[in-house]
JSON list of C-alpha atoms in Angstrom, two decimals:
[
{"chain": "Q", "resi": 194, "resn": "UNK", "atom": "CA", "xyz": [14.18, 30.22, -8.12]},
{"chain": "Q", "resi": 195, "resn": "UNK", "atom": "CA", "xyz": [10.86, 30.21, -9.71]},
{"chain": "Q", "resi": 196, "resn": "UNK", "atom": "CA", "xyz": [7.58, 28.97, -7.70]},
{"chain": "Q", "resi": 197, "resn": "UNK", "atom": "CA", "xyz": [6.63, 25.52, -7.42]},
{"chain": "Q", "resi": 198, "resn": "UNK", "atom": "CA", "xyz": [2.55, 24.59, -8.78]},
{"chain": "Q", "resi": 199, "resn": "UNK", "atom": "CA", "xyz": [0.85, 22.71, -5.82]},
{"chain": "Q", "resi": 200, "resn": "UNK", "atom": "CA", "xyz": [-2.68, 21.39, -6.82]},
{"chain": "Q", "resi": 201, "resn": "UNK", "atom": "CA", "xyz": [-4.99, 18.91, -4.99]},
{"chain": "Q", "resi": 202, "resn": "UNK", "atom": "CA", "xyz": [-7.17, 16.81, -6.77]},
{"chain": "Q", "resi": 203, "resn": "UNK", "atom": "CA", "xyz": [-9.98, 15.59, -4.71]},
{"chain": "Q", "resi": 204, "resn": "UNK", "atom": "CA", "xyz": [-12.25, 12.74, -4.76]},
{"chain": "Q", "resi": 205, "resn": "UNK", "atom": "CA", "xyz": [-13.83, 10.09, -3.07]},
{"chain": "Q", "resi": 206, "resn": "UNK", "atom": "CA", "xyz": [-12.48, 7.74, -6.29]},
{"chain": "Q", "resi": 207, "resn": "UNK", "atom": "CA", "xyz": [-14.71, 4.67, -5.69]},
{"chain": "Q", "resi": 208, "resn": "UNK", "atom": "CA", "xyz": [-13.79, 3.28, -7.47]},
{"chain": "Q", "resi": 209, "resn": "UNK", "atom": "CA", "xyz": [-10.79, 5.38, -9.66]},
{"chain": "Q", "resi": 210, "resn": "UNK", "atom": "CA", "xyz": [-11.41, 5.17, -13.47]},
{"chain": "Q", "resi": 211, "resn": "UNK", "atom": "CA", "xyz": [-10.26, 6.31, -16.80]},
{"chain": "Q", "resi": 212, "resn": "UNK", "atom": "CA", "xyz": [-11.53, 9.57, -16.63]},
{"chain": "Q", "resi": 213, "resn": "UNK", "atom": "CA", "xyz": [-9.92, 10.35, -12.97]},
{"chain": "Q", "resi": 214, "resn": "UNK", "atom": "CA", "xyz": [-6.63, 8.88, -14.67]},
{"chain": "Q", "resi": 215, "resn": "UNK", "atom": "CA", "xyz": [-6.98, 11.39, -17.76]},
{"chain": "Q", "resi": 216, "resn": "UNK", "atom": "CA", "xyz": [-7.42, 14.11, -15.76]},
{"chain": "Q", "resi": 217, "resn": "UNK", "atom": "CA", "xyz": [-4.58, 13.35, -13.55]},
{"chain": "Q", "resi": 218, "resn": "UNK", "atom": "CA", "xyz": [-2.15, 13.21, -16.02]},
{"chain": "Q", "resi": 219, "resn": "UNK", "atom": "CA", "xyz": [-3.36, 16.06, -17.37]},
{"chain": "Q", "resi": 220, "resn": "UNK", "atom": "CA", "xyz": [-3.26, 18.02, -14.27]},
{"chain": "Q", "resi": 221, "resn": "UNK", "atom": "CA", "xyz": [0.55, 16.84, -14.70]},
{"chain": "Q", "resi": 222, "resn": "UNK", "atom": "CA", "xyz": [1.13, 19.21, -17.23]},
{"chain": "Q", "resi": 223, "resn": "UNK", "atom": "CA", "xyz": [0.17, 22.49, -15.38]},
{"chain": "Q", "resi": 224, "resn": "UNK", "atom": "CA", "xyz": [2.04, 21.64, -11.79]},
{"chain": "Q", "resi": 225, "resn": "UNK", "atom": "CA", "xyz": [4.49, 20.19, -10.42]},
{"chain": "Q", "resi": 226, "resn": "UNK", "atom": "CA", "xyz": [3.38, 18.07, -7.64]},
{"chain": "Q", "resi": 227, "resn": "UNK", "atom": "CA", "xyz": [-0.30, 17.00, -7.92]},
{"chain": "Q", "resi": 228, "resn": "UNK", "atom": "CA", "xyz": [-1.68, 15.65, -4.71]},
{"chain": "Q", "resi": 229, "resn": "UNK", "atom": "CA", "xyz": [-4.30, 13.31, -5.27]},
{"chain": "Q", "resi": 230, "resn": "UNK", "atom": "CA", "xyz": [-7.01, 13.27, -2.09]},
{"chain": "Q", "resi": 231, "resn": "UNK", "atom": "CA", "xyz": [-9.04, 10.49, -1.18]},
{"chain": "Q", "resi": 232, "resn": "UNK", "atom": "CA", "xyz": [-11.50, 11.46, 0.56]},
{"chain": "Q", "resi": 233, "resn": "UNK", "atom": "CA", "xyz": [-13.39, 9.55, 3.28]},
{"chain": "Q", "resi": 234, "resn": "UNK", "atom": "CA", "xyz": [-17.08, 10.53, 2.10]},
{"chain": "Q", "resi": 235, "resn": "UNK", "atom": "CA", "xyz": [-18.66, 8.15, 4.20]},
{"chain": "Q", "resi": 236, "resn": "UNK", "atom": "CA", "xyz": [-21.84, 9.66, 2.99]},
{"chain": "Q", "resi": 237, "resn": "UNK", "atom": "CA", "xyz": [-21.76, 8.72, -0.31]},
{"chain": "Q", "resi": 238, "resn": "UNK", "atom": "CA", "xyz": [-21.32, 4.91, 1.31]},
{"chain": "Q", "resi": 239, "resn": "UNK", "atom": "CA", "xyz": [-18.56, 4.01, -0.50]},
{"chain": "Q", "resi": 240, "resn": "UNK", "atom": "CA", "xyz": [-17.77, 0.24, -1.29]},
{"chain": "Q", "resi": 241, "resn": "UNK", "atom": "CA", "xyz": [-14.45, 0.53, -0.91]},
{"chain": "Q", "resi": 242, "resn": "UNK", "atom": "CA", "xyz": [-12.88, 1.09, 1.94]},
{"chain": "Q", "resi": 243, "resn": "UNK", "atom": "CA", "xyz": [-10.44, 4.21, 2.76]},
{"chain": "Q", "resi": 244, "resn": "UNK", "atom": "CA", "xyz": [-7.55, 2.30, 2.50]},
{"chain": "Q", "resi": 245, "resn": "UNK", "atom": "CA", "xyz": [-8.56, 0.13, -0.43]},
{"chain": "Q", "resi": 246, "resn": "UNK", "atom": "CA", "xyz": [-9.33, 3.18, -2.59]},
{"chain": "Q", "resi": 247, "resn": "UNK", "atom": "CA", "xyz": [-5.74, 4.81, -1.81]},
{"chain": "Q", "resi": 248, "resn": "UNK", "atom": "CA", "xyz": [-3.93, 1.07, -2.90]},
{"chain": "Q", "resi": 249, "resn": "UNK", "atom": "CA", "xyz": [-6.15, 1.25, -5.74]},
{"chain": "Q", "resi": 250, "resn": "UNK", "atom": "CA", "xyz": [-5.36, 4.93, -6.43]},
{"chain": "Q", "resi": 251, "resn": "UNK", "atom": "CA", "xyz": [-1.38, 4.30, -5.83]},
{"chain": "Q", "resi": 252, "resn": "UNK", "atom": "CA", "xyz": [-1.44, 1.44, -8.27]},
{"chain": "Q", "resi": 253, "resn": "UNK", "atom": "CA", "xyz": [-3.04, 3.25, -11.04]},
{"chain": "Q", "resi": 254, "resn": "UNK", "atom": "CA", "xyz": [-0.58, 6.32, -10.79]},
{"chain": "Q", "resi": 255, "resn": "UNK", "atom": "CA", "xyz": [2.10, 4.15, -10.61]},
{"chain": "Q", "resi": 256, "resn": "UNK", "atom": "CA", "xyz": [1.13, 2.13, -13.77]},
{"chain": "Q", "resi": 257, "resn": "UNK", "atom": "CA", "xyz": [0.18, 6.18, -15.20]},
{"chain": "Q", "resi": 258, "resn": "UNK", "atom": "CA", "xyz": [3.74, 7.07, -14.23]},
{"chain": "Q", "resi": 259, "resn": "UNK", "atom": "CA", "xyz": [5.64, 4.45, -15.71]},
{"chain": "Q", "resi": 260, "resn": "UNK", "atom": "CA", "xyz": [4.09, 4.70, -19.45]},
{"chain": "Q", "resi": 261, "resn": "UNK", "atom": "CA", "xyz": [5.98, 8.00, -19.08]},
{"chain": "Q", "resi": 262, "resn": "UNK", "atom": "CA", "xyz": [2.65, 10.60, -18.43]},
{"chain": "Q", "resi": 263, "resn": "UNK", "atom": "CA", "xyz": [3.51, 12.22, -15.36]},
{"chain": "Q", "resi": 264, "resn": "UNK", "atom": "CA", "xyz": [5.32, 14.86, -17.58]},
{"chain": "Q", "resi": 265, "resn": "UNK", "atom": "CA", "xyz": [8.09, 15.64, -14.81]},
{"chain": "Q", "resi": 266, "resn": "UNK", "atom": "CA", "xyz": [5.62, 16.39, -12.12]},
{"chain": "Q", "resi": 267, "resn": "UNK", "atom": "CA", "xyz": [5.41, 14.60, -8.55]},
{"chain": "Q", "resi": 268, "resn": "UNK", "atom": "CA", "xyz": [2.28, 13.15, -7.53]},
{"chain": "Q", "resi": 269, "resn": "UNK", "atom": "CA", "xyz": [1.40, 11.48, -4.45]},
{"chain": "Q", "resi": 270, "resn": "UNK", "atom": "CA", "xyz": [-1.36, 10.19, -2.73]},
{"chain": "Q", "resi": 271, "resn": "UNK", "atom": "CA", "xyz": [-3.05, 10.49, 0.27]},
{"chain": "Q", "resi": 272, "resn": "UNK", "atom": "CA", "xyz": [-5.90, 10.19, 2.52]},
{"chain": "Q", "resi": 273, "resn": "UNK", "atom": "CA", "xyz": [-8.39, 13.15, 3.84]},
{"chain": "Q", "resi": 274, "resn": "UNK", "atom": "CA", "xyz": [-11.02, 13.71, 6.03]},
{"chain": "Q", "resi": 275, "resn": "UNK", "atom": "CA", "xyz": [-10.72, 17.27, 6.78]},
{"chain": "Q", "resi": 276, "resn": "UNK", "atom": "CA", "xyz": [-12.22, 20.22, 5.02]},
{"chain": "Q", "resi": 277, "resn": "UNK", "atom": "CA", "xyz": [-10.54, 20.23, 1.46]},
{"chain": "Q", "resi": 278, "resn": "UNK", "atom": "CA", "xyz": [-9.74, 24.13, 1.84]},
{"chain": "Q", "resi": 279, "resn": "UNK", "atom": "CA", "xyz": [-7.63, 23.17, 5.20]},
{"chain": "Q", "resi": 280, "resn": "UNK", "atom": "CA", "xyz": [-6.16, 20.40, 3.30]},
{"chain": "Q", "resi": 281, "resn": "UNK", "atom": "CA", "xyz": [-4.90, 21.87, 0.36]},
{"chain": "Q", "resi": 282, "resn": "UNK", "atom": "CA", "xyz": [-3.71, 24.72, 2.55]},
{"chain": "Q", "resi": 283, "resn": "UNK", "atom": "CA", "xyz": [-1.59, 22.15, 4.93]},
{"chain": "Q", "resi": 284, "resn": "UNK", "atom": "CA", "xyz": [-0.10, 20.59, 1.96]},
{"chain": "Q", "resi": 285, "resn": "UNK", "atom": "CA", "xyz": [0.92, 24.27, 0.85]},
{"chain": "Q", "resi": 286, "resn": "UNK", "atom": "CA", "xyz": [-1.50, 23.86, -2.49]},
{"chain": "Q", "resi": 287, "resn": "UNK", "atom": "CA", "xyz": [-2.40, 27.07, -4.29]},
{"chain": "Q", "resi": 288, "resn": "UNK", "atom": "CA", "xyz": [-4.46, 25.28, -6.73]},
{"chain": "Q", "resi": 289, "resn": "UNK", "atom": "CA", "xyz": [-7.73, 22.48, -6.61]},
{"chain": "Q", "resi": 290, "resn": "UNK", "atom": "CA", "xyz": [-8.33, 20.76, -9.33]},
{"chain": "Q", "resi": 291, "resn": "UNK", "atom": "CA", "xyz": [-11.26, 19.47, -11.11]},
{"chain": "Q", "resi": 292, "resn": "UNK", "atom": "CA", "xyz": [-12.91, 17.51, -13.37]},
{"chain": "Q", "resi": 293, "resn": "UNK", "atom": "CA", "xyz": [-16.05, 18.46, -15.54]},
{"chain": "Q", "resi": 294, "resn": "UNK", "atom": "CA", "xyz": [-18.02, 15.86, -17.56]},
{"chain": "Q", "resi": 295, "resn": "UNK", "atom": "CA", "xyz": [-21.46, 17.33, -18.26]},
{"chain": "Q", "resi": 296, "resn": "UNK", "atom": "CA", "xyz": [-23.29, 20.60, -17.49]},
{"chain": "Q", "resi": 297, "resn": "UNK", "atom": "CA", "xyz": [-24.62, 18.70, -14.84]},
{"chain": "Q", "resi": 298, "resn": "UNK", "atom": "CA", "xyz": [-21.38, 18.80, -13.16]},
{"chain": "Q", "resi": 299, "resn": "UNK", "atom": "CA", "xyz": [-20.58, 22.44, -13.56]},
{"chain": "Q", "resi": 300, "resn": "UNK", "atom": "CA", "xyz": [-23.11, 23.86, -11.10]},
{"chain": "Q", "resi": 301, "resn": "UNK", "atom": "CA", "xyz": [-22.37, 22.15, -8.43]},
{"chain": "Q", "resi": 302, "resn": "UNK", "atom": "CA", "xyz": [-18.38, 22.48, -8.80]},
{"chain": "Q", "resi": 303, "resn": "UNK", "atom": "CA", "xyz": [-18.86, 26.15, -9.63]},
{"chain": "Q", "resi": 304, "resn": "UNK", "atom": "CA", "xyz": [-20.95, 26.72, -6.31]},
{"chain": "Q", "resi": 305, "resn": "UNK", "atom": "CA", "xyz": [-18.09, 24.36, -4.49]},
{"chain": "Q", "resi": 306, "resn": "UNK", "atom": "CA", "xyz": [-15.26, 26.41, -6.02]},
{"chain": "Q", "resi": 307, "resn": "UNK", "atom": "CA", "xyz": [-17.04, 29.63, -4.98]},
{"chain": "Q", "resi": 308, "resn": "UNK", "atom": "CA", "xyz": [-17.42, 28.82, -1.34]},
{"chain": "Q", "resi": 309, "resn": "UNK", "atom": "CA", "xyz": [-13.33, 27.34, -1.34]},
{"chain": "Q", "resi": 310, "resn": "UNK", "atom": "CA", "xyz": [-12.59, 30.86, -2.55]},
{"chain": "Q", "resi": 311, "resn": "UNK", "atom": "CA", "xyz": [-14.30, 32.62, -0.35]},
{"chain": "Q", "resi": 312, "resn": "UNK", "atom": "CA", "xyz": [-13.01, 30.46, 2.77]},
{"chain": "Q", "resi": 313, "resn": "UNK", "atom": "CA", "xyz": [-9.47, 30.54, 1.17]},
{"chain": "Q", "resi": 314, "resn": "UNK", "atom": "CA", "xyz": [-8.93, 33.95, -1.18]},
{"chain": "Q", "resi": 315, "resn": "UNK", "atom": "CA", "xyz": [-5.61, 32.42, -2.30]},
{"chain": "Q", "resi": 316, "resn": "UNK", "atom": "CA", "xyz": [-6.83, 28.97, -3.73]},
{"chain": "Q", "resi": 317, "resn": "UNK", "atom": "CA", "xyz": [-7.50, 28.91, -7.23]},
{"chain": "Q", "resi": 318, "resn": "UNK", "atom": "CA", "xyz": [-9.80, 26.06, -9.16]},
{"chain": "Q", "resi": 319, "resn": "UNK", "atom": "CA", "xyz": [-8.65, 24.91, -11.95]},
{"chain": "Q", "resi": 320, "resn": "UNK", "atom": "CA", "xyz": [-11.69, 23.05, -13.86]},
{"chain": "Q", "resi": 321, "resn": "UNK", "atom": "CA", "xyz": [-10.36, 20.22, -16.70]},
{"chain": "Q", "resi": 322, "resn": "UNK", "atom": "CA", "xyz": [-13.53, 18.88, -19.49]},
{"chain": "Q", "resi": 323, "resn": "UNK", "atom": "CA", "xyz": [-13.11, 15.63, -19.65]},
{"chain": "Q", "resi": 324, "resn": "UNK", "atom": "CA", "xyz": [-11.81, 14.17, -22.55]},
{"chain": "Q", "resi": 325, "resn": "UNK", "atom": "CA", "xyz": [-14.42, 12.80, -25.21]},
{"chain": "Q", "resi": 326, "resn": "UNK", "atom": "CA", "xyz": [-13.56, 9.03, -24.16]},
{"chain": "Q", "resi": 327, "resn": "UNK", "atom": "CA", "xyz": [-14.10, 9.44, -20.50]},
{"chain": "Q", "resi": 328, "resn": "UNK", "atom": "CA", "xyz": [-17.33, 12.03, -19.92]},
{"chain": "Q", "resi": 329, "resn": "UNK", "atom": "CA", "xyz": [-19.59, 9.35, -19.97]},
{"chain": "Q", "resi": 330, "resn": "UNK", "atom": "CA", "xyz": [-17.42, 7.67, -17.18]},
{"chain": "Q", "resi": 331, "resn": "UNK", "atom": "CA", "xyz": [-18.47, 8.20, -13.30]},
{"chain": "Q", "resi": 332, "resn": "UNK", "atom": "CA", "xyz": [-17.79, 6.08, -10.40]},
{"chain": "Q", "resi": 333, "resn": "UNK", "atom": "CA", "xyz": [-21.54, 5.71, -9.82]},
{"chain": "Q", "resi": 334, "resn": "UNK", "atom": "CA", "xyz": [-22.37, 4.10, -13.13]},
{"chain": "Q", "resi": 335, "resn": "UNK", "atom": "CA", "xyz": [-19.02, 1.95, -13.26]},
{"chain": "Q", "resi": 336, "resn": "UNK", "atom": "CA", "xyz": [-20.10, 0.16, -9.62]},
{"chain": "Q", "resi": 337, "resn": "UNK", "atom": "CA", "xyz": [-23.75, -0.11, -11.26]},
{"chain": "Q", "resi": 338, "resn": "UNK", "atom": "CA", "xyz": [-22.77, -1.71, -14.51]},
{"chain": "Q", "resi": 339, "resn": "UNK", "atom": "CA", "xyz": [-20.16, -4.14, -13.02]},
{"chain": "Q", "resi": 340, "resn": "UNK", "atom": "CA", "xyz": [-22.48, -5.26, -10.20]},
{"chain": "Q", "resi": 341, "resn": "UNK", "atom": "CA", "xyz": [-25.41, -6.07, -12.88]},
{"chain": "Q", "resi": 342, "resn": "UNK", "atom": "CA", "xyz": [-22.36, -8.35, -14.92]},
{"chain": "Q", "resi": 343, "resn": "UNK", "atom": "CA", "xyz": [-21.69, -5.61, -17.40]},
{"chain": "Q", "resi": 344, "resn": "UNK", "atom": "CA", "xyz": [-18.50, -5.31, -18.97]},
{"chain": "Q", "resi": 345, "resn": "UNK", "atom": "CA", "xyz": [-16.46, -2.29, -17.51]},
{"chain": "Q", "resi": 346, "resn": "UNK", "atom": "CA", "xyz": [-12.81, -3.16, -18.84]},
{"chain": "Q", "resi": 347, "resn": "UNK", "atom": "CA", "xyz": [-12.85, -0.15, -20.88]},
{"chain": "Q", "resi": 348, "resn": "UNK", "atom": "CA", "xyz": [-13.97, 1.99, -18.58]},
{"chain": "Q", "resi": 349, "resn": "UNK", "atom": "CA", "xyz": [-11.38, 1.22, -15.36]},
{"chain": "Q", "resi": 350, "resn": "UNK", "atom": "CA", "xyz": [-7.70, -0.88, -15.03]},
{"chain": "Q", "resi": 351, "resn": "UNK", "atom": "CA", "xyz": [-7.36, -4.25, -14.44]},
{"chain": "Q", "resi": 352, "resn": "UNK", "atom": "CA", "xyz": [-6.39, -3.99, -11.34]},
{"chain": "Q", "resi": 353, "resn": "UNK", "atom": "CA", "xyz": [-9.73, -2.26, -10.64]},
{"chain": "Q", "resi": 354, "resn": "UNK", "atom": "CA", "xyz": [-11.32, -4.83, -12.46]},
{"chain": "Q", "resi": 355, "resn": "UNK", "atom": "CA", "xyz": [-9.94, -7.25, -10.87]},
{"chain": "Q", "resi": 356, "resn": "UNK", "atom": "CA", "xyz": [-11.23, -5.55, -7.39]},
{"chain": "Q", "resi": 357, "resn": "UNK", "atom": "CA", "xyz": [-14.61, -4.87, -8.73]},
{"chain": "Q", "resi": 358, "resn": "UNK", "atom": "CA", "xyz": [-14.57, -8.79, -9.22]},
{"chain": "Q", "resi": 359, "resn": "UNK", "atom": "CA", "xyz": [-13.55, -9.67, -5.68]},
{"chain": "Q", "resi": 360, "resn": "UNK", "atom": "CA", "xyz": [-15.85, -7.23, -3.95]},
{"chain": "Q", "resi": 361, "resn": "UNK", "atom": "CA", "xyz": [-18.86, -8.88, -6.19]},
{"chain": "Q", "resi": 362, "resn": "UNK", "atom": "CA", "xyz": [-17.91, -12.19, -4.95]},
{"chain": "Q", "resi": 363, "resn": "UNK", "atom": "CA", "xyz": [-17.67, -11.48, -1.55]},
{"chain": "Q", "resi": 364, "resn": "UNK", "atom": "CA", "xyz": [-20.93, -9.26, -2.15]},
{"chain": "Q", "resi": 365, "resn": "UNK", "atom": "CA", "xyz": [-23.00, -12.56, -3.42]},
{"chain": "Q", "resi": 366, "resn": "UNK", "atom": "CA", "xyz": [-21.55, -14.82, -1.25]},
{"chain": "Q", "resi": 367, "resn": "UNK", "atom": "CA", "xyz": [-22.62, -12.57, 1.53]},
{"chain": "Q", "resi": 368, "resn": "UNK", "atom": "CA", "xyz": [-26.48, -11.66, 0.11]}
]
């Protein structure tokens, strides 16, 4: 019986987007179970809540899974709050995956994948560019844009959209 490929794919995915949905079904392709981690991050003050992100998460695999691009492999979600190394290792992962957009983004995941591997010898990073219609895509600049009444429908699903538009109600009809 040949080894199963366990990979983690981290992120604090406020709110998920095109780009974290091309590089999960990507990451389909080289294991076969992908654990998507949502990650608390309270530092980054997140505008969606834990529990809201992994619904919004779920939904968008699900939709991802149905047109057929989960190429065989399982993927399930779940919440974190531990240290990622410890959490990939629970969930019996041999493999972290990432996303790169920009240069920008390589030095800090390099550093990040360094310290993993020296904490866990075992664990192996697996970097994935992101695909010429999604590295201009973050989470940061989708929130931004959408707040100011830019159009983001290209950039997320509409069930995100339709999310975004909720939590900028409520937002104005708090402030």
């Amino acid at each position: 019986m040949s080894r199963r490929r366990i990979a983690v794919y981290p992120g604090t995915f406020d709110p998920i987007h095109n780009g974290h949905l091309d590089v999960i079904r990507r990451a389909t392709l080289l294991v076969d179970r992908l654990i998507v981690a949502v990650a608390i991050n309270a530092g980054k003050d997140p505008l969606f809540a834990l529990d809201e992100r992994v619904r919004m998460v779920e939904a968008d695999i699900n939709s991802l899974l149905a047109a057929n691009a989960g190429n065989g492999a399982r993927v399930e979600v779940r919440p974190f709050e531990s240290l990622l190394v410890r959490f990939a290792v629970d969930h019996g992962a041999d493999m972290i995956i990432r996303g790169l957009r920009a240069v920008s983004d390589f030095e800090y995941e390099f550093q990040m994948a360094l310290n993993n591997k020296r904490l866990v010898p075992r664990l192996e990073t697996v970097f994935l560019m992101a695909s010429e219609t999604s590295q201009f895509i973050s989470s940061r600049f989708v929130k931004e844009i959408h707040l100011l009444g830019g159009d983001v429908s290209s950039m997320v699903s509409a069930n995100v959209l339709r999310r975004l538009d909720e939590k900028r109600g409520r937002l104005r009809a708090a402030g």
